[in-house]
Amino acid sequence: EWVRPNNLAELYRLKKLAVEKAGPQNVKLVFGNTASGIYADEKPYYLIDIACIKELSELKEESGGLHVGASVPIQHLLEF
């Protein structure tokens, strides 16, 4: 099953439900899922696409350094 939450609260809720139903080994967070070709033997029951979660794509400078979201492409970081 493929799901695409729109915010972190929804991600946490969906991940918790999926883990309760299928166990942690059957739940995978993905962003584009290009790794499916590399890890072809992995067959998780739940795929949770994090591409639409704005907070995870934030890239900004803060007083203590850089804030780099989990889904920021490396190229964006290099160009920042």
Short mmCIF file of C-alpha atoms in Angstrom, two decimals:
data_model
loop_
_atom_site.label_atom_id
_atom_site.label_comp_id
_atom_site.label_asym_id
_atom_site.label_seq_id
_atom_site.Cartn_x
_atom_site.Cartn_y
_atom_site.Cartn_z
CA GLU A 1 0.00 0.00 0.00
CA TRP A 2 1.32 3.43 -1.00
CA VAL A 3 0.37 6.49 1.06
CA ARG A 4 1.43 10.14 0.77
CA PRO A 5 0.93 12.29 3.89
CA ASN A 6 0.93 16.09 3.56
CA ASN A 7 2.44 17.03 6.94
CA LEU A 8 4.49 15.61 9.79
CA ALA A 9 1.51 14.95 12.05
CA GLU A 10 -0.12 12.84 9.34
CA LEU A 11 3.17 11.04 8.69
CA TYR A 12 3.53 10.11 12.37
CA ARG A 13 -0.07 8.90 12.53
CA LEU A 14 0.16 6.80 9.35
CA LYS A 15 3.54 5.32 10.27
CA LYS A 16 2.31 4.33 13.73
CA LEU A 17 -0.77 2.63 12.27
CA ALA A 18 1.26 0.84 9.59
CA VAL A 19 3.83 -0.44 12.12
CA GLU A 20 1.04 -1.66 14.41
CA LYS A 21 -0.59 -3.55 11.52
CA ALA A 22 2.43 -4.95 9.71
CA GLY A 23 5.51 -4.51 11.93
CA PRO A 24 8.44 -2.12 11.40
CA GLN A 25 10.14 -4.35 8.84
CA ASN A 26 7.13 -3.96 6.53
CA VAL A 27 7.02 -0.15 6.58
CA LYS A 28 9.34 2.02 4.48
CA LEU A 29 9.60 5.78 4.13
CA VAL A 30 10.37 6.76 0.54
CA PHE A 31 11.07 9.88 -1.49
CA GLY A 32 10.74 9.02 -5.16
CA ASN A 33 11.63 5.39 -4.36
CA THR A 34 14.58 5.09 -6.77
CA ALA A 35 16.17 2.68 -4.27
CA SER A 36 13.61 0.01 -5.21
CA GLY A 37 15.91 -1.05 -8.05
CA ILE A 38 18.88 -1.35 -5.71
CA TYR A 39 17.00 -3.10 -2.90
CA ALA A 40 14.80 -5.28 -5.10
CA ASP A 41 14.58 -7.99 -2.44
CA GLU A 42 12.83 -5.62 0.01
CA LYS A 43 9.06 -5.94 -0.24
CA PRO A 44 7.53 -3.71 2.44
CA TYR A 45 3.75 -3.81 2.69
CA TYR A 46 3.45 -0.08 3.39
CA LEU A 47 5.35 2.58 1.44
CA ILE A 48 5.00 6.07 2.89
CA ASP A 49 6.03 8.77 0.42
CA ILE A 50 7.41 11.84 2.23
CA ALA A 51 7.72 14.00 -0.93
CA CYS A 52 4.76 16.28 -0.06
CA ILE A 53 5.83 17.12 3.48
CA LYS A 54 6.95 20.75 3.33
CA GLU A 55 8.89 20.66 6.62
CA LEU A 56 11.20 17.95 5.26
CA SER A 57 12.21 20.02 2.22
CA GLU A 58 13.22 23.15 4.12
CA LEU A 59 16.71 24.54 3.62
CA LYS A 60 17.56 27.67 5.56
CA GLU A 61 20.33 29.40 7.41
CA GLU A 62 19.80 29.85 11.14
CA SER A 63 21.88 31.46 13.87
CA GLY A 64 23.38 28.09 14.83
CA GLY A 65 24.07 26.89 11.27
CA LEU A 66 22.05 25.34 8.48
CA HIS A 67 18.68 23.64 8.78
CA VAL A 68 18.57 20.88 6.14
CA GLY A 69 15.35 18.90 5.78
CA ALA A 70 15.52 15.15 5.18
CA SER A 71 14.24 15.44 1.60
CA VAL A 72 16.45 18.32 0.43
CA PRO A 73 18.27 17.20 -2.73
CA ILE A 74 22.06 17.27 -2.43
CA GLN A 75 22.25 19.57 -5.47
CA HIS A 76 20.08 22.17 -3.70
CA LEU A 77 22.37 22.03 -0.70
CA LEU A 78 25.45 22.50 -2.88
CA GLU A 79 23.87 25.51 -4.61
CA PHE A 80 22.66 27.13 -1.38
#
